[in-house]
């Protein structure tokens, strides 16, 4: 073989190696692009919040959300305590026709009065527990998604238990006011015996004492604590699933050249997709609605029993009111086991809508209450 032929063969081999290397790099890049991840915004921790802003804006925002969703709670309560099988729509029409729009807002003042301290306790317990448990779970070696789910479940549990210390007496009074109404057209609501929240507070205290204000406290814990744990854990998992689904969809859009970096929807940087605030809020809202619907379905029987315990007067035990066993027996006797799901429609809608409104409001509240970078680094 001549020297020139040897050189040509060597050059051809080098070119082939280079081609193979380029093809390999191209294949690797293609694989990386198809598995491209969305960079989910980091959670805002408790120590990063300006507490004065957090509680002040929180009281205003959550009072507004509670006011908007209050009629659904009234409809749910009416359906749970009556013996009739009127639909949610017919119940709403009957109330507005015979009691006016005020009938859909019975007990609102009492509810809002208790919302502020109850929400303050709830948010404090939620954020502190989430932060502490997240760190502990990570140190124990749990994967990041599992650690977040565990931390969210523990936070929801502790937050519900803390809030019920304030919320149960408020709930008892507001539920009594909600359930009042005239007994006509098959809507067997309770007779009007309380003028307002203060009057209800005095009469319950005189009749049943402090125990009357905490009627149903145990079952409220059994209802709301697991419900909150399930909701926050499922919200964490659902949110991650939604982000994963969006990641696959957006990556395909990017491959097809559909994504415009300057359109305000999504931006790309360092090989990853970075959603803007609108996309983040939409994902949080969808995840919250899904988690709220599941939680409503699971805890509905306990909520029905709790409501009847807090609202209905007991004849057999006089001043003590009905026991848990008597409440369950009377409920099943009056409508079978399906009676435990009376008011499921408005409660499902209320919890889904409330979850969506609450989580988007809550995340917005955390963003506007975040300390400035100078304060955090000082």
mmCIF file of C-alpha atoms in Angstrom:
data_model
loop_
_atom_site.group_PDB
_atom_site.id
_atom_site.type_symbol
_atom_site.label_atom_id
_atom_site.label_comp_id
_atom_site.label_asym_id
_atom_site.label_seq_id
_atom_site.Cartn_x
_atom_site.Cartn_y
_atom_site.Cartn_z
ATOM 1 C CA UNK A 1 0.000 0.000 0.000
ATOM 2 C CA UNK A 2 1.362 3.422 -0.970
ATOM 3 C CA UNK A 3 1.884 6.219 1.490
ATOM 4 C CA UNK A 4 -0.893 8.313 -0.102
ATOM 5 C CA UNK A 5 -3.360 5.420 0.062
ATOM 6 C CA UNK A 6 -2.544 4.884 3.736
ATOM 7 C CA UNK A 7 -3.105 8.565 4.453
ATOM 8 C CA UNK A 8 -6.435 8.527 2.596
ATOM 9 C CA UNK A 9 -7.591 5.450 4.535
ATOM 10 C CA UNK A 10 -6.572 7.059 7.829
ATOM 11 C CA UNK A 11 -8.406 10.255 6.937
ATOM 12 C CA UNK A 12 -11.544 8.282 5.995
ATOM 13 C CA UNK A 13 -11.444 6.479 9.341
ATOM 14 C CA UNK A 14 -11.118 9.784 11.205
ATOM 15 C CA UNK A 15 -14.057 11.227 9.269
ATOM 16 C CA UNK A 16 -16.166 8.146 10.036
ATOM 17 C CA UNK A 17 -15.324 8.405 13.733
ATOM 18 C CA UNK A 18 -16.287 12.075 13.671
ATOM 19 C CA UNK A 19 -19.588 11.277 11.923
ATOM 20 C CA UNK A 20 -20.357 8.543 14.468
ATOM 21 C CA UNK A 21 -19.561 10.939 17.301
ATOM 22 C CA UNK A 22 -21.860 13.625 15.869
ATOM 23 C CA UNK A 23 -24.671 11.114 15.367
ATOM 24 C CA UNK A 24 -24.251 9.921 18.952
ATOM 25 C CA UNK A 25 -24.338 13.483 20.245
ATOM 26 C CA UNK A 26 -27.427 14.225 18.166
ATOM 27 C CA UNK A 27 -29.187 11.123 19.492
ATOM 28 C CA UNK A 28 -28.297 12.056 23.070
ATOM 29 C CA UNK A 29 -29.578 15.598 22.548
ATOM 30 C CA UNK A 30 -32.801 14.243 21.074
ATOM 31 C CA UNK A 31 -33.311 11.925 24.045
ATOM 32 C CA UNK A 32 -32.652 14.780 26.453
ATOM 33 C CA UNK A 33 -35.099 17.059 24.665
ATOM 34 C CA UNK A 34 -37.875 14.463 24.811
ATOM 35 C CA UNK A 35 -37.306 14.024 28.526
ATOM 36 C CA UNK A 36 -37.037 17.759 29.089
ATOM 37 C CA UNK A 37 -38.340 18.768 32.491
ATOM 38 C CA UNK A 38 -40.428 21.691 33.613
ATOM 39 C CA UNK A 39 -38.664 23.756 36.239
ATOM 40 C CA UNK A 40 -41.405 23.986 38.878
ATOM 41 C CA UNK A 41 -41.128 27.180 40.947
ATOM 42 C CA UNK A 42 -39.675 26.552 44.393
ATOM 43 C CA UNK A 43 -42.074 26.618 47.328
ATOM 44 C CA UNK A 44 -42.029 29.715 49.528
ATOM 45 C CA UNK A 45 -40.939 28.667 53.016
ATOM 46 C CA UNK A 46 -42.296 30.006 56.319
ATOM 47 C CA UNK A 47 -39.114 31.920 57.174
ATOM 48 C CA UNK A 48 -39.304 33.759 53.840
ATOM 49 C CA UNK A 49 -42.663 35.403 54.673
ATOM 50 C CA UNK A 50 -43.365 38.836 56.100
ATOM 51 C CA UNK A 51 -45.777 37.734 58.853
ATOM 52 C CA UNK A 52 -47.577 41.072 59.215
ATOM 53 C CA UNK A 53 -48.424 41.167 55.497
ATOM 54 C CA UNK A 54 -49.219 37.451 55.498
ATOM 55 C CA UNK A 55 -51.861 37.661 58.239
ATOM 56 C CA UNK A 56 -53.300 41.059 57.269
ATOM 57 C CA UNK A 57 -53.783 40.274 53.580
ATOM 58 C CA UNK A 58 -54.783 36.711 54.466
ATOM 59 C CA UNK A 59 -57.671 37.887 56.650
ATOM 60 C CA UNK A 60 -58.987 40.128 53.867
ATOM 61 C CA UNK A 61 -58.537 37.655 51.012
ATOM 62 C CA UNK A 62 -59.985 34.608 52.768
ATOM 63 C CA UNK A 63 -62.939 36.600 54.122
ATOM 64 C CA UNK A 64 -63.773 37.547 50.537
ATOM 65 C CA UNK A 65 -63.468 33.971 49.299
ATOM 66 C CA UNK A 66 -65.583 32.631 52.199
ATOM 67 C CA UNK A 67 -68.311 35.196 51.480
ATOM 68 C CA UNK A 68 -68.481 34.208 47.827
ATOM 69 C CA UNK A 69 -68.786 30.484 48.576
ATOM 70 C CA UNK A 70 -71.049 30.781 51.634
ATOM 71 C CA UNK A 71 -74.396 30.025 49.885
ATOM 72 C CA UNK A 72 -73.098 26.572 48.902
ATOM 73 C CA UNK A 73 -72.381 25.817 52.564
ATOM 74 C CA UNK A 74 -75.914 26.930 53.546
ATOM 75 C CA UNK A 75 -77.464 24.668 50.886
ATOM 76 C CA UNK A 76 -75.334 21.736 52.016
ATOM 77 C CA UNK A 77 -76.377 22.241 55.667
ATOM 78 C CA UNK A 78 -80.074 22.543 54.819
ATOM 79 C CA UNK A 79 -79.993 19.322 52.831
ATOM 80 C CA UNK A 80 -78.140 17.462 55.581
ATOM 81 C CA UNK A 81 -80.558 18.337 58.399
ATOM 82 C CA UNK A 82 -83.905 18.020 56.577
ATOM 83 C CA UNK A 83 -85.957 14.904 55.993
ATOM 84 C CA UNK A 84 -86.991 15.926 52.475
ATOM 85 C CA UNK A 85 -85.187 14.872 49.318
ATOM 86 C CA UNK A 86 -85.335 18.200 47.506
ATOM 87 C CA UNK A 87 -82.503 18.799 45.060
ATOM 88 C CA UNK A 88 -79.919 21.483 45.589
ATOM 89 C CA UNK A 89 -81.511 23.731 42.964
ATOM 90 C CA UNK A 90 -85.028 23.370 44.415
ATOM 91 C CA UNK A 91 -83.684 24.060 47.898
ATOM 92 C CA UNK A 92 -81.989 27.232 46.656
ATOM 93 C CA UNK A 93 -85.175 28.390 44.877
ATOM 94 C CA UNK A 94 -87.305 27.690 47.956
ATOM 95 C CA UNK A 95 -84.961 29.623 50.263
ATOM 96 C CA UNK A 96 -84.745 32.674 47.996
ATOM 97 C CA UNK A 97 -88.520 32.671 47.421
ATOM 98 C CA UNK A 98 -89.536 32.424 51.099
ATOM 99 C CA UNK A 99 -86.555 33.952 52.891
ATOM 100 C CA UNK A 100 -84.955 36.150 50.269
ATOM 101 C CA UNK A 101 -81.263 36.278 49.415
ATOM 102 C CA UNK A 102 -80.535 36.826 53.114
ATOM 103 C CA UNK A 103 -81.545 33.209 53.662
ATOM 104 C CA UNK A 104 -78.482 32.088 51.704
ATOM 105 C CA UNK A 105 -76.239 34.121 54.005
ATOM 106 C CA UNK A 106 -77.585 33.147 57.423
ATOM 107 C CA UNK A 107 -74.750 33.054 59.943
ATOM 108 C CA UNK A 108 -72.256 34.751 57.620
ATOM 109 C CA UNK A 109 -71.259 37.368 60.196
ATOM 110 C CA UNK A 110 -70.520 34.707 62.806
ATOM 111 C CA UNK A 111 -68.613 32.642 60.268
ATOM 112 C CA UNK A 112 -66.429 35.565 59.196
ATOM 113 C CA UNK A 113 -65.744 36.495 62.818
ATOM 114 C CA UNK A 114 -64.307 33.037 63.415
ATOM 115 C CA UNK A 115 -62.594 32.792 60.038
ATOM 116 C CA UNK A 116 -59.854 35.303 60.892
ATOM 117 C CA UNK A 117 -58.412 33.650 64.050
ATOM 118 C CA UNK A 118 -59.115 30.131 62.726
ATOM 119 C CA UNK A 119 -57.319 30.845 59.440
ATOM 120 C CA UNK A 120 -54.415 32.440 61.293
ATOM 121 C CA UNK A 121 -53.972 29.295 63.381
ATOM 122 C CA UNK A 122 -54.453 27.102 60.318
ATOM 123 C CA UNK A 123 -51.880 28.882 58.150
ATOM 124 C CA UNK A 124 -49.310 29.077 60.948
ATOM 125 C CA UNK A 125 -49.580 25.382 61.803
ATOM 126 C CA UNK A 126 -49.613 24.473 58.099
ATOM 127 C CA UNK A 127 -46.474 26.366 57.114
ATOM 128 C CA UNK A 128 -44.438 25.559 60.231
ATOM 129 C CA UNK A 129 -45.244 21.832 60.072
ATOM 130 C CA UNK A 130 -44.666 21.653 56.314
ATOM 131 C CA UNK A 131 -41.248 23.273 56.656
ATOM 132 C CA UNK A 132 -40.145 21.120 59.603
ATOM 133 C CA UNK A 133 -41.493 17.848 58.179
ATOM 134 C CA UNK A 134 -40.055 18.548 54.737
ATOM 135 C CA UNK A 135 -36.573 18.937 56.192
ATOM 136 C CA UNK A 136 -36.980 15.853 58.407
ATOM 137 C CA UNK A 137 -38.284 13.663 55.571
ATOM 138 C CA UNK A 138 -35.430 14.751 53.283
ATOM 139 C CA UNK A 139 -32.845 13.969 55.959
ATOM 140 C CA UNK A 140 -34.359 10.510 56.407
ATOM 141 C CA UNK A 141 -33.579 9.806 52.756
ATOM 142 C CA UNK A 142 -37.058 10.053 51.221
ATOM 143 C CA UNK A 143 -37.164 11.055 47.533
ATOM 144 C CA UNK A 144 -38.176 14.671 47.001
ATOM 145 C CA UNK A 145 -41.764 13.926 45.759
ATOM 146 C CA UNK A 146 -42.399 11.527 48.659
ATOM 147 C CA UNK A 147 -40.928 13.966 51.164
ATOM 148 C CA UNK A 148 -43.236 16.708 49.864
ATOM 149 C CA UNK A 149 -46.317 14.458 50.057
ATOM 150 C CA UNK A 150 -45.473 13.384 53.611
ATOM 151 C CA UNK A 151 -44.791 16.972 54.683
ATOM 152 C CA UNK A 152 -48.049 18.200 53.128
ATOM 153 C CA UNK A 153 -50.087 15.427 54.766
ATOM 154 C CA UNK A 154 -48.594 16.130 58.218
ATOM 155 C CA UNK A 155 -49.099 19.867 57.715
ATOM 156 C CA UNK A 156 -52.757 19.425 56.743
ATOM 157 C CA UNK A 157 -53.356 17.208 59.773
ATOM 158 C CA UNK A 158 -51.823 19.607 62.290
ATOM 159 C CA UNK A 159 -53.442 22.672 60.673
ATOM 160 C CA UNK A 160 -56.937 21.172 60.856
ATOM 161 C CA UNK A 161 -56.512 20.171 64.504
ATOM 162 C CA UNK A 162 -55.261 23.647 65.465
ATOM 163 C CA UNK A 163 -58.037 25.458 63.584
ATOM 164 C CA UNK A 164 -60.815 23.332 65.110
ATOM 165 C CA UNK A 165 -60.060 24.767 68.562
ATOM 166 C CA UNK A 166 -61.492 28.058 67.303
ATOM 167 C CA UNK A 167 -63.646 26.878 64.443
ATOM 168 C CA UNK A 168 -65.870 24.311 66.210
ATOM 169 C CA UNK A 169 -67.771 26.844 68.405
ATOM 170 C CA UNK A 170 -68.113 29.176 65.411
ATOM 171 C CA UNK A 171 -69.274 26.269 63.262
ATOM 172 C CA UNK A 172 -71.881 25.190 65.829
ATOM 173 C CA UNK A 173 -73.370 28.696 65.966
ATOM 174 C CA UNK A 174 -73.258 29.374 62.218
ATOM 175 C CA UNK A 175 -74.691 25.912 61.407
ATOM 176 C CA UNK A 176 -77.594 26.549 63.783
ATOM 177 C CA UNK A 177 -78.301 29.850 62.041
ATOM 178 C CA UNK A 178 -77.978 28.276 58.570
ATOM 179 C CA UNK A 179 -80.455 25.524 59.389
ATOM 180 C CA UNK A 180 -83.203 27.905 60.548
ATOM 181 C CA UNK A 181 -86.146 28.345 58.225
ATOM 182 C CA UNK A 182 -89.875 28.022 57.859
ATOM 183 C CA UNK A 183 -91.332 24.529 57.477
ATOM 184 C CA UNK A 184 -93.158 24.718 54.156
ATOM 185 C CA UNK A 185 -93.320 22.831 50.875
ATOM 186 C CA UNK A 186 -91.537 19.817 52.343
ATOM 187 C CA UNK A 187 -88.446 21.729 53.445
ATOM 188 C CA UNK A 188 -88.313 20.636 57.083
ATOM 189 C CA UNK A 189 -85.785 23.159 58.367
ATOM 190 C CA UNK A 190 -85.485 24.091 62.017
ATOM 191 C CA UNK A 191 -87.765 26.830 63.406
ATOM 192 C CA UNK A 192 -86.258 30.303 63.869
ATOM 193 C CA UNK A 193 -85.176 30.494 67.513
ATOM 194 C CA UNK A 194 -81.981 32.564 67.252
ATOM 195 C CA UNK A 195 -81.922 36.246 66.351
ATOM 196 C CA UNK A 196 -78.223 36.410 65.469
ATOM 197 C CA UNK A 197 -74.871 34.888 66.354
ATOM 198 C CA UNK A 198 -74.604 36.592 69.732
ATOM 199 C CA UNK A 199 -78.105 35.423 70.685
ATOM 200 C CA UNK A 200 -77.276 31.875 69.592
ATOM 201 C CA UNK A 201 -74.035 31.958 71.599
ATOM 202 C CA UNK A 202 -75.856 33.017 74.786
ATOM 203 C CA UNK A 203 -78.681 30.489 74.407
ATOM 204 C CA UNK A 204 -76.357 27.565 73.643
ATOM 205 C CA UNK A 205 -74.108 28.534 76.562
ATOM 206 C CA UNK A 206 -77.082 28.819 78.951
ATOM 207 C CA UNK A 207 -78.590 25.544 77.793
ATOM 208 C CA UNK A 208 -75.609 23.269 77.260
ATOM 209 C CA UNK A 209 -72.620 25.161 78.669
ATOM 210 C CA UNK A 210 -69.191 25.104 77.046
ATOM 211 C CA UNK A 211 -69.792 21.517 75.935
ATOM 212 C CA UNK A 212 -72.659 22.764 73.780
ATOM 213 C CA UNK A 213 -70.311 25.047 71.869
ATOM 214 C CA UNK A 214 -67.945 22.141 71.286
ATOM 215 C CA UNK A 215 -70.616 19.664 70.281
ATOM 216 C CA UNK A 216 -69.214 17.491 67.522
ATOM 217 C CA UNK A 217 -65.625 18.520 68.255
ATOM 218 C CA UNK A 218 -64.391 14.911 68.218
ATOM 219 C CA UNK A 219 -66.057 14.034 64.947
ATOM 220 C CA UNK A 220 -64.961 17.396 63.493
ATOM 221 C CA UNK A 221 -61.373 16.327 64.156
ATOM 222 C CA UNK A 222 -62.130 12.915 62.636
ATOM 223 C CA UNK A 223 -63.651 14.653 59.607
ATOM 224 C CA UNK A 224 -61.342 17.561 58.923
ATOM 225 C CA UNK A 225 -57.976 16.259 60.113
ATOM 226 C CA UNK A 226 -57.858 13.189 57.800
ATOM 227 C CA UNK A 227 -59.608 15.214 55.085
ATOM 228 C CA UNK A 228 -56.931 17.898 55.243
ATOM 229 C CA UNK A 229 -54.149 15.315 55.331
ATOM 230 C CA UNK A 230 -55.629 13.541 52.291
ATOM 231 C CA UNK A 231 -56.246 16.847 50.506
ATOM 232 C CA UNK A 232 -52.758 18.298 50.955
ATOM 233 C CA UNK A 233 -51.034 14.999 50.147
ATOM 234 C CA UNK A 234 -53.193 14.410 47.065
ATOM 235 C CA UNK A 235 -52.722 18.052 46.039
ATOM 236 C CA UNK A 236 -48.954 17.575 46.140
ATOM 237 C CA UNK A 237 -49.143 14.360 44.092
ATOM 238 C CA UNK A 238 -51.767 15.689 41.667
ATOM 239 C CA UNK A 239 -49.812 18.870 41.044
ATOM 240 C CA UNK A 240 -46.708 16.878 40.152
ATOM 241 C CA UNK A 241 -48.732 14.634 37.796
ATOM 242 C CA UNK A 242 -50.234 17.675 36.090
ATOM 243 C CA UNK A 243 -46.771 19.216 35.696
ATOM 244 C CA UNK A 244 -45.454 15.949 34.215
ATOM 245 C CA UNK A 245 -48.341 15.850 31.752
ATOM 246 C CA UNK A 246 -47.763 19.466 30.802
ATOM 247 C CA UNK A 247 -44.047 18.758 30.387
ATOM 248 C CA UNK A 248 -44.711 16.116 27.740
ATOM 249 C CA UNK A 249 -47.216 18.368 25.955
ATOM 250 C CA UNK A 250 -45.023 21.468 25.992
ATOM 251 C CA UNK A 251 -41.964 19.551 24.877
ATOM 252 C CA UNK A 252 -43.864 18.356 21.805
ATOM 253 C CA UNK A 253 -44.924 21.937 21.104
ATOM 254 C CA UNK A 254 -41.328 23.073 21.397
ATOM 255 C CA UNK A 255 -40.134 20.336 19.021
ATOM 256 C CA UNK A 256 -42.724 21.441 16.467
ATOM 257 C CA UNK A 257 -41.669 25.070 16.823
ATOM 258 C CA UNK A 258 -45.005 26.125 18.307
ATOM 259 C CA UNK A 259 -43.681 27.705 21.514
ATOM 260 C CA UNK A 260 -42.861 31.378 21.240
ATOM 261 C CA UNK A 261 -40.363 32.404 23.893
ATOM 262 C CA UNK A 262 -41.773 35.938 23.947
ATOM 263 C CA UNK A 263 -45.498 35.115 24.095
ATOM 264 C CA UNK A 264 -45.690 35.250 27.892
ATOM 265 C CA UNK A 265 -46.886 31.672 28.234
ATOM 266 C CA UNK A 266 -43.671 29.763 28.676
ATOM 267 C CA UNK A 267 -39.967 30.425 28.399
ATOM 268 C CA UNK A 268 -37.084 28.088 27.788
ATOM 269 C CA UNK A 269 -33.725 28.284 29.490
ATOM 270 C CA UNK A 270 -30.868 25.869 30.079
ATOM 271 C CA UNK A 271 -32.671 23.049 28.292
ATOM 272 C CA UNK A 272 -35.750 23.272 30.540
ATOM 273 C CA UNK A 273 -39.212 24.776 30.380
ATOM 274 C CA UNK A 274 -39.965 27.583 32.835
ATOM 275 C CA UNK A 275 -43.684 28.390 33.247
ATOM 276 C CA UNK A 276 -44.813 31.918 34.051
ATOM 277 C CA UNK A 277 -47.187 32.942 36.851
ATOM 278 C CA UNK A 278 -50.383 32.339 34.856
ATOM 279 C CA UNK A 279 -49.429 28.770 33.999
ATOM 280 C CA UNK A 280 -48.407 28.061 37.595
ATOM 281 C CA UNK A 281 -51.733 29.408 38.896
ATOM 282 C CA UNK A 282 -53.723 27.346 36.386
ATOM 283 C CA UNK A 283 -51.924 24.129 37.363
ATOM 284 C CA UNK A 284 -52.417 24.850 41.061
ATOM 285 C CA UNK A 285 -56.121 25.531 40.531
ATOM 286 C CA UNK A 286 -56.743 22.337 38.553
ATOM 287 C CA UNK A 287 -54.790 20.248 41.066
ATOM 288 C CA UNK A 288 -56.686 21.784 43.988
ATOM 289 C CA UNK A 289 -60.087 21.146 42.386
ATOM 290 C CA UNK A 290 -59.253 17.496 41.756
ATOM 291 C CA UNK A 291 -57.984 17.006 45.306
ATOM 292 C CA UNK A 292 -61.026 18.807 46.763
ATOM 293 C CA UNK A 293 -63.497 16.597 44.877
ATOM 294 C CA UNK A 294 -61.831 13.392 46.046
ATOM 295 C CA UNK A 295 -61.688 14.632 49.640
ATOM 296 C CA UNK A 296 -65.393 15.622 49.584
ATOM 297 C CA UNK A 297 -66.457 12.162 48.397
ATOM 298 C CA UNK A 298 -64.376 10.328 51.003
ATOM 299 C CA UNK A 299 -65.414 12.410 54.029
ATOM 300 C CA UNK A 300 -69.089 13.119 53.147
ATOM 301 C CA UNK A 301 -70.714 10.649 55.618
ATOM 302 C CA UNK A 302 -68.656 11.985 58.528
ATOM 303 C CA UNK A 303 -69.538 15.578 57.598
ATOM 304 C CA UNK A 304 -73.268 14.761 57.484
ATOM 305 C CA UNK A 305 -73.155 13.135 60.934
ATOM 306 C CA UNK A 306 -71.101 16.050 62.320
ATOM 307 C CA UNK A 307 -73.577 18.613 60.994
ATOM 308 C CA UNK A 308 -76.578 16.810 62.468
ATOM 309 C CA UNK A 309 -74.811 16.446 65.809
ATOM 310 C CA UNK A 310 -74.141 20.175 65.911
ATOM 311 C CA UNK A 311 -77.556 21.322 64.714
ATOM 312 C CA UNK A 312 -80.314 18.930 65.781
ATOM 313 C CA UNK A 313 -81.736 19.006 69.285
ATOM 314 C CA UNK A 314 -82.077 15.737 71.193
ATOM 315 C CA UNK A 315 -85.311 14.710 72.872
ATOM 316 C CA UNK A 316 -84.037 11.552 74.491
ATOM 317 C CA UNK A 317 -81.152 13.114 76.417
ATOM 318 C CA UNK A 318 -82.687 16.504 77.081
ATOM 319 C CA UNK A 319 -80.056 19.160 77.360
ATOM 320 C CA UNK A 320 -77.203 16.948 76.244
ATOM 321 C CA UNK A 321 -78.442 16.521 72.705
ATOM 322 C CA UNK A 322 -78.280 13.309 70.665
ATOM 323 C CA UNK A 323 -75.337 10.972 70.986
ATOM 324 C CA UNK A 324 -73.265 9.851 68.021
ATOM 325 C CA UNK A 325 -75.049 6.475 67.933
ATOM 326 C CA UNK A 326 -78.500 8.051 68.066
ATOM 327 C CA UNK A 327 -77.587 10.491 65.310
ATOM 328 C CA UNK A 328 -76.426 7.697 63.006
ATOM 329 C CA UNK A 329 -79.497 5.549 63.750
ATOM 330 C CA UNK A 330 -81.921 8.414 63.140
ATOM 331 C CA UNK A 331 -80.138 9.371 59.933
ATOM 332 C CA UNK A 332 -80.186 5.833 58.518
ATOM 333 C CA UNK A 333 -83.745 5.263 59.702
ATOM 334 C CA UNK A 334 -84.939 8.395 57.928
ATOM 335 C CA UNK A 335 -83.315 7.730 54.570
ATOM 336 C CA UNK A 336 -81.077 4.671 54.591
ATOM 337 C CA UNK A 337 -77.332 4.770 54.168
ATOM 338 C CA UNK A 338 -77.686 7.037 51.148
ATOM 339 C CA UNK A 339 -78.875 9.722 53.576
ATOM 340 C CA UNK A 340 -75.229 10.040 54.614
ATOM 341 C CA UNK A 341 -74.605 11.546 51.188
ATOM 342 C CA UNK A 342 -77.318 14.200 51.331
ATOM 343 C CA UNK A 343 -75.854 17.463 50.192
ATOM 344 C CA UNK A 344 -73.018 15.755 48.302
ATOM 345 C CA UNK A 345 -73.636 17.895 45.213
ATOM 346 C CA UNK A 346 -73.245 21.279 46.895
ATOM 347 C CA UNK A 347 -70.456 19.981 49.144
ATOM 348 C CA UNK A 348 -68.542 18.574 46.141
ATOM 349 C CA UNK A 349 -69.001 21.851 44.271
ATOM 350 C CA UNK A 350 -68.209 23.892 47.367
ATOM 351 C CA UNK A 351 -65.028 21.973 48.205
ATOM 352 C CA UNK A 352 -63.792 21.930 44.604
ATOM 353 C CA UNK A 353 -64.517 25.620 44.105
ATOM 354 C CA UNK A 354 -63.249 26.459 47.575
ATOM 355 C CA UNK A 355 -60.072 24.443 47.047
ATOM 356 C CA UNK A 356 -59.398 26.186 43.738
ATOM 357 C CA UNK A 357 -60.119 29.645 45.136
ATOM 358 C CA UNK A 358 -58.302 29.007 48.407
ATOM 359 C CA UNK A 359 -55.110 27.556 46.935
ATOM 360 C CA UNK A 360 -54.761 30.218 44.239
ATOM 361 C CA UNK A 361 -55.484 32.898 46.847
ATOM 362 C CA UNK A 362 -53.092 31.271 49.287
ATOM 363 C CA UNK A 363 -50.246 31.004 46.788
ATOM 364 C CA UNK A 364 -50.855 34.606 45.704
ATOM 365 C CA UNK A 365 -50.822 35.634 49.373
ATOM 366 C CA UNK A 366 -47.468 33.918 49.897
ATOM 367 C CA UNK A 367 -45.984 35.646 46.851
ATOM 368 C CA UNK A 368 -47.075 39.144 47.909
ATOM 369 C CA UNK A 369 -45.960 38.467 51.504
ATOM 370 C CA UNK A 370 -42.458 37.289 50.605
ATOM 371 C CA UNK A 371 -39.673 39.334 52.160
ATOM 372 C CA UNK A 372 -37.421 41.291 49.832
ATOM 373 C CA UNK A 373 -34.141 39.730 48.734
ATOM 374 C CA UNK A 374 -32.186 42.253 50.789
ATOM 375 C CA UNK A 375 -33.998 41.232 53.969
ATOM 376 C CA UNK A 376 -33.537 37.523 53.267
ATOM 377 C CA UNK A 377 -29.800 37.839 52.691
ATOM 378 C CA UNK A 378 -29.132 40.191 55.595
#
